[in-house]
Amino acid sequence: MIKVLAIILLALMLFVGRDRGLQAFLTILMNMAILAGVVLSIVYGANPLIASVIAGILLTVFILFYQNGNNLKTRVAFTVILAVLLVTFALGLLLCRAGDAGGYSEVKINLDDGLFLDGNVSLPMQQVEIGIILLGLLGAVKDAAVAVTSAVYEVHRNNPALLPSQLFTSGLNIGREILSTTMNTLFFSCVGESLLLFNIVCYWGYSFGYFLNSKALYQVFLFSGVAGVGCIISIPLAAFAMTVVLKRKEGRSDDKTNGN
Amino acid sequence: MDQRRQRILLAVLFVCAVVGYVVVDHNDRWYTSTIAVITDIQTEHTETQSGVSIGQENYYVQTISARLTNGARAGETIQLLNQYTDSGVRDECYAVGDKLFVAPGEDGEIGKIIGQKRDTLVYLLAAMLLLGMIAVAGTSGLLASLSLFFNIVLLTIALHCYLDGWNIFALTGVLILLFTILSLLIANGWNRCSGLAIAVTLLSIGMTAALFLIVRACTPALQYQMLEYAVVPDDLSALFFCEIMVGGLGAVMDVAISLISTADELLTRNPALPYEQLRHSIRTVSDDIMGTMVNVLFFTYICGGLPEILLMLRNQLTIPFVWEYVLSFELVRFLVGSIGLVLAVPVSQLVLKLWMDRRKEMQHD
């Protein structure tokens, strides 16, 4: 089934995007190879946090510079993504610790899911959770950062006389559209992935209070919620960084952009 | 002026959020289950077992003193025991200040821990998302959160309908229809742009569904009983179908609205724009977003399955096993979603062409 679907996807991508489609497909293969590397290195004893941080940086470098080329826009976007990764890493760490988000949720334990698996894996599941939160938001954050930096760049190129604050605002305007559609995408992929969970919760008649406080909901919400937060902060950050870089490059003295 | 109003609104919302936080943090009396806050923890290392494949697993027991915060015995201090491991696959390591749902023992007996209270954290993240969206995107952020809220309500209703015995395929169809119409209308208002985007989304999802069902009929079945959170009496293959269709919907909508609004803007600026030129512009936009959207889907789907995969591999299960029982589901989700969003590109072109032809005919009449 997977092979057939993959071939259909490849054919469609080639048909719709030709060389760009092929490039997108190759990017996916590359992502898979890097993720496989992460999984294997963790299985053979690497620290999950360190492994996922390194993989996150590597993936950003590959996807960004392979898909969008090496230029001023992507270099700024890269810095922004790294900054966002840092912030979301701290946020993920805090929230995972505070809510003990690692390991099997109570719903899974009640279901006897994975009963045949031994718990003595000597692998801190909380760190794994933080790692996957970090990797899971890469796509969305990269999408937002690149869209905003290239929009600001285009606006500047077409109209070099614009003030820094105007440039920043035009970046935010583009970000606005990206944000609501990305939130939509994240929401539906999150719902799509946890439909069975919601089904069980209704089926067994868990109370609202129980579900609200459950680890199962917390894991799902944390995964998409932190991605959403990363996306949100990347937009003003990207608009700001690109404006500063462009104005500084112009050699103007008034590059002290006010970030309103 | 407008910016000032937005700032005032934000400040008001921020104050509301802080007040809400205090309320949620002190809502213990709203729960009927007994809640206790941890005041002191003594941790003791009890044993060390060897890991399944590599390393060692340390076991600890926490002797917890906690103060009851609701119910008739509020204020009383109780004792709890909690065992945890380094890995924490089926257990948690609690910290001072955590709130727990407990079944307290009578007369100084040791009580039982039922679960952790996480509503404050859920609230915190939700408030952060809402405030951030409104701060960055203003009105459209507000609308986006509104449409998320309605979609959640819709989903809840649909789940109850499913448990009442509705046909899953019919329900999925209705659900997708309503999700699409609701999200696009709330985000864009009622105009030709939304109408076309709705048409594109529904057509693309329909084609994707047909394609998936054909492929599913022609290839060996997946091991559905290994799906996460599977319950036996359900028709799991149908539920999985519903899952992947809803999961890909967001991405398809995203592509549809981006392409249609670009075309709409070009047509507004130059109503006499020939179709060929329009198609070319759409190609440029679609080339840019196709790759990134596929990436977004890839990371959100594949990363979700990683913890289970790691657990299995550490349990010395083979890679083919993991592939068949975990990874294949995530990959199918990802592939079907991506097929949907790539299909949305030619479908948009088709819909635009049909619509422009019709408009031309109407002008000729």
mmCIF file of N, CA and C in Angstrom, chain B residues 106-148:
data_model
loop_
_atom_site.group_PDB
_atom_site.id
_atom_site.type_symbol
_atom_site.label_atom_id
_atom_site.label_comp_id
_atom_site.label_asym_id
_atom_site.label_seq_id
_atom_site.Cartn_x
_atom_site.Cartn_y
_atom_site.Cartn_z
ATOM 1 N N GLU B 106 -8.038 6.407 54.851
ATOM 2 C CA GLU B 106 -8.654 6.830 56.121
ATOM 3 C C GLU B 106 -7.623 6.763 57.247
ATOM 4 N N ASP B 107 -7.693 7.678 58.184
ATOM 5 C CA ASP B 107 -6.898 7.667 59.422
ATOM 6 C C ASP B 107 -5.410 7.437 59.179
ATOM 7 N N GLY B 108 -4.812 8.267 58.381
ATOM 8 C CA GLY B 108 -3.369 8.187 58.223
ATOM 9 C C GLY B 108 -2.873 7.027 57.379
ATOM 10 N N GLU B 109 -3.803 6.271 56.788
ATOM 11 C CA GLU B 109 -3.355 5.228 55.863
ATOM 12 C C GLU B 109 -2.812 5.878 54.590
ATOM 13 N N ILE B 110 -2.036 5.076 53.858
ATOM 14 C CA ILE B 110 -1.458 5.631 52.642
ATOM 15 C C ILE B 110 -2.503 5.661 51.530
ATOM 16 N N GLY B 111 -2.625 6.809 50.876
ATOM 17 C CA GLY B 111 -3.644 6.970 49.841
ATOM 18 C C GLY B 111 -3.170 6.499 48.477
ATOM 19 N N LYS B 112 -4.063 6.609 47.509
ATOM 20 C CA LYS B 112 -3.740 6.143 46.165
ATOM 21 C C LYS B 112 -3.750 7.347 45.199
ATOM 22 N N ILE B 113 -2.765 7.363 44.297
ATOM 23 C CA ILE B 113 -2.716 8.444 43.309
ATOM 24 C C ILE B 113 -3.509 8.029 42.081
ATOM 25 N N ILE B 114 -4.413 8.898 41.638
ATOM 26 C CA ILE B 114 -5.206 8.559 40.449
ATOM 27 C C ILE B 114 -4.610 9.194 39.198
ATOM 28 N N GLY B 115 -4.182 10.420 39.318
ATOM 29 C CA GLY B 115 -3.589 11.063 38.147
ATOM 30 C C GLY B 115 -3.164 12.467 38.501
ATOM 31 N N GLN B 116 -2.497 13.117 37.542
ATOM 32 C CA GLN B 116 -2.035 14.469 37.805
ATOM 33 C C GLN B 116 -3.067 15.473 37.306
ATOM 34 N N LYS B 117 -3.110 16.631 37.946
ATOM 35 C CA LYS B 117 -4.025 17.688 37.494
ATOM 36 C C LYS B 117 -3.267 18.582 36.523
ATOM 37 N N ARG B 118 -3.713 18.581 35.261
ATOM 38 C CA ARG B 118 -2.956 19.316 34.240
ATOM 39 C C ARG B 118 -3.749 20.462 33.640
ATOM 40 N N ASP B 119 -4.925 20.758 34.180
ATOM 41 C CA ASP B 119 -5.769 21.745 33.492
ATOM 42 C C ASP B 119 -5.119 23.131 33.438
ATOM 43 N N THR B 120 -4.336 23.477 34.476
ATOM 44 C CA THR B 120 -3.682 24.785 34.469
ATOM 45 C C THR B 120 -2.721 24.898 33.286
ATOM 46 N N LEU B 121 -1.996 23.801 33.027
ATOM 47 C CA LEU B 121 -1.023 23.829 31.928
ATOM 48 C C LEU B 121 -1.721 23.885 30.578
ATOM 49 N N VAL B 122 -2.818 23.108 30.447
ATOM 50 C CA VAL B 122 -3.580 23.149 29.196
ATOM 51 C C VAL B 122 -4.093 24.561 28.964
ATOM 52 N N TYR B 123 -4.598 25.170 30.033
ATOM 53 C CA TYR B 123 -5.097 26.537 29.917
ATOM 54 C C TYR B 123 -3.989 27.489 29.499
ATOM 55 N N LEU B 124 -2.828 27.322 30.133
ATOM 56 C CA LEU B 124 -1.699 28.214 29.863
ATOM 57 C C LEU B 124 -1.327 28.183 28.382
ATOM 58 N N LEU B 125 -1.221 26.977 27.831
ATOM 59 C CA LEU B 125 -0.837 26.838 26.428
ATOM 60 C C LEU B 125 -1.926 27.405 25.514
ATOM 61 N N ALA B 126 -3.187 27.120 25.860
ATOM 62 C CA ALA B 126 -4.289 27.623 25.040
ATOM 63 C C ALA B 126 -4.313 29.146 25.051
ATOM 64 N N ALA B 127 -4.108 29.729 26.252
ATOM 65 C CA ALA B 127 -4.121 31.189 26.349
ATOM 66 C C ALA B 127 -2.966 31.786 25.562
ATOM 67 N N MET B 128 -1.804 31.121 25.634
ATOM 68 C CA MET B 128 -0.649 31.608 24.888
ATOM 69 C C MET B 128 -0.940 31.629 23.392
ATOM 70 N N LEU B 129 -1.568 30.542 22.902
ATOM 71 C CA LEU B 129 -1.892 30.453 21.476
ATOM 72 C C LEU B 129 -2.874 31.546 21.075
ATOM 73 N N LEU B 130 -3.912 31.700 21.863
ATOM 74 C CA LEU B 130 -4.963 32.665 21.529
ATOM 75 C C LEU B 130 -4.409 34.086 21.525
ATOM 76 N N LEU B 131 -3.705 34.434 22.616
ATOM 77 C CA LEU B 131 -3.157 35.790 22.709
ATOM 78 C C LEU B 131 -2.137 36.040 21.605
ATOM 79 N N GLY B 132 -1.293 35.045 21.364
ATOM 80 C CA GLY B 132 -0.271 35.200 20.329
ATOM 81 C C GLY B 132 -0.899 35.412 18.971
ATOM 82 N N MET B 133 -1.955 34.635 18.680
ATOM 83 C CA MET B 133 -2.598 34.768 17.379
ATOM 84 C C MET B 133 -3.219 36.147 17.222
ATOM 85 N N ILE B 134 -3.860 36.639 18.275
ATOM 86 C CA ILE B 134 -4.490 37.954 18.171
ATOM 87 C C ILE B 134 -3.419 39.049 18.109
ATOM 88 N N ALA B 135 -2.337 38.879 18.863
ATOM 89 C CA ALA B 135 -1.292 39.902 18.858
ATOM 90 C C ALA B 135 -0.621 39.985 17.495
ATOM 91 N N VAL B 136 -0.350 38.832 16.879
ATOM 92 C CA VAL B 136 0.378 38.853 15.607
ATOM 93 C C VAL B 136 -0.554 39.117 14.435
ATOM 94 N N ALA B 137 -1.737 38.487 14.448
ATOM 95 C CA ALA B 137 -2.579 38.547 13.259
ATOM 96 C C ALA B 137 -3.839 39.370 13.428
ATOM 97 N N GLY B 138 -4.050 39.963 14.589
ATOM 98 C CA GLY B 138 -5.211 40.837 14.767
ATOM 99 C C GLY B 138 -6.521 40.127 14.505
ATOM 100 N N THR B 139 -7.375 40.773 13.702
ATOM 101 C CA THR B 139 -8.707 40.238 13.464
ATOM 102 C C THR B 139 -8.667 38.837 12.875
ATOM 103 N N SER B 140 -7.742 38.616 11.896
ATOM 104 C CA SER B 140 -7.752 37.297 11.259
ATOM 105 C C SER B 140 -7.306 36.222 12.247
ATOM 106 N N GLY B 141 -6.482 36.601 13.217
ATOM 107 C CA GLY B 141 -6.115 35.652 14.266
ATOM 108 C C GLY B 141 -7.313 35.300 15.119
ATOM 109 N N LEU B 142 -8.109 36.322 15.419
ATOM 110 C CA LEU B 142 -9.320 36.104 16.210
ATOM 111 C C LEU B 142 -10.272 35.175 15.462
ATOM 112 N N LEU B 143 -10.433 35.453 14.145
ATOM 113 C CA LEU B 143 -11.325 34.621 13.340
ATOM 114 C C LEU B 143 -10.818 33.186 13.274
ATOM 115 N N ALA B 144 -9.484 33.048 13.126
ATOM 116 C CA ALA B 144 -8.922 31.697 13.044
ATOM 117 C C ALA B 144 -9.198 30.939 14.335
ATOM 118 N N SER B 145 -9.032 31.610 15.489
ATOM 119 C CA SER B 145 -9.305 30.898 16.744
ATOM 120 C C SER B 145 -10.778 30.563 16.860
ATOM 121 N N LEU B 146 -11.605 31.478 16.342
ATOM 122 C CA LEU B 146 -13.043 31.237 16.371
ATOM 123 C C LEU B 146 -13.386 29.990 15.551
ATOM 124 N N SER B 147 -12.773 29.869 14.372
ATOM 125 C CA SER B 147 -13.108 28.722 13.537
ATOM 126 C C SER B 147 -12.573 27.431 14.160
ATOM 127 N N LEU B 148 -11.416 27.504 14.844
ATOM 128 C CA LEU B 148 -10.927 26.325 15.556
ATOM 129 C C LEU B 148 -11.932 25.910 16.621
#
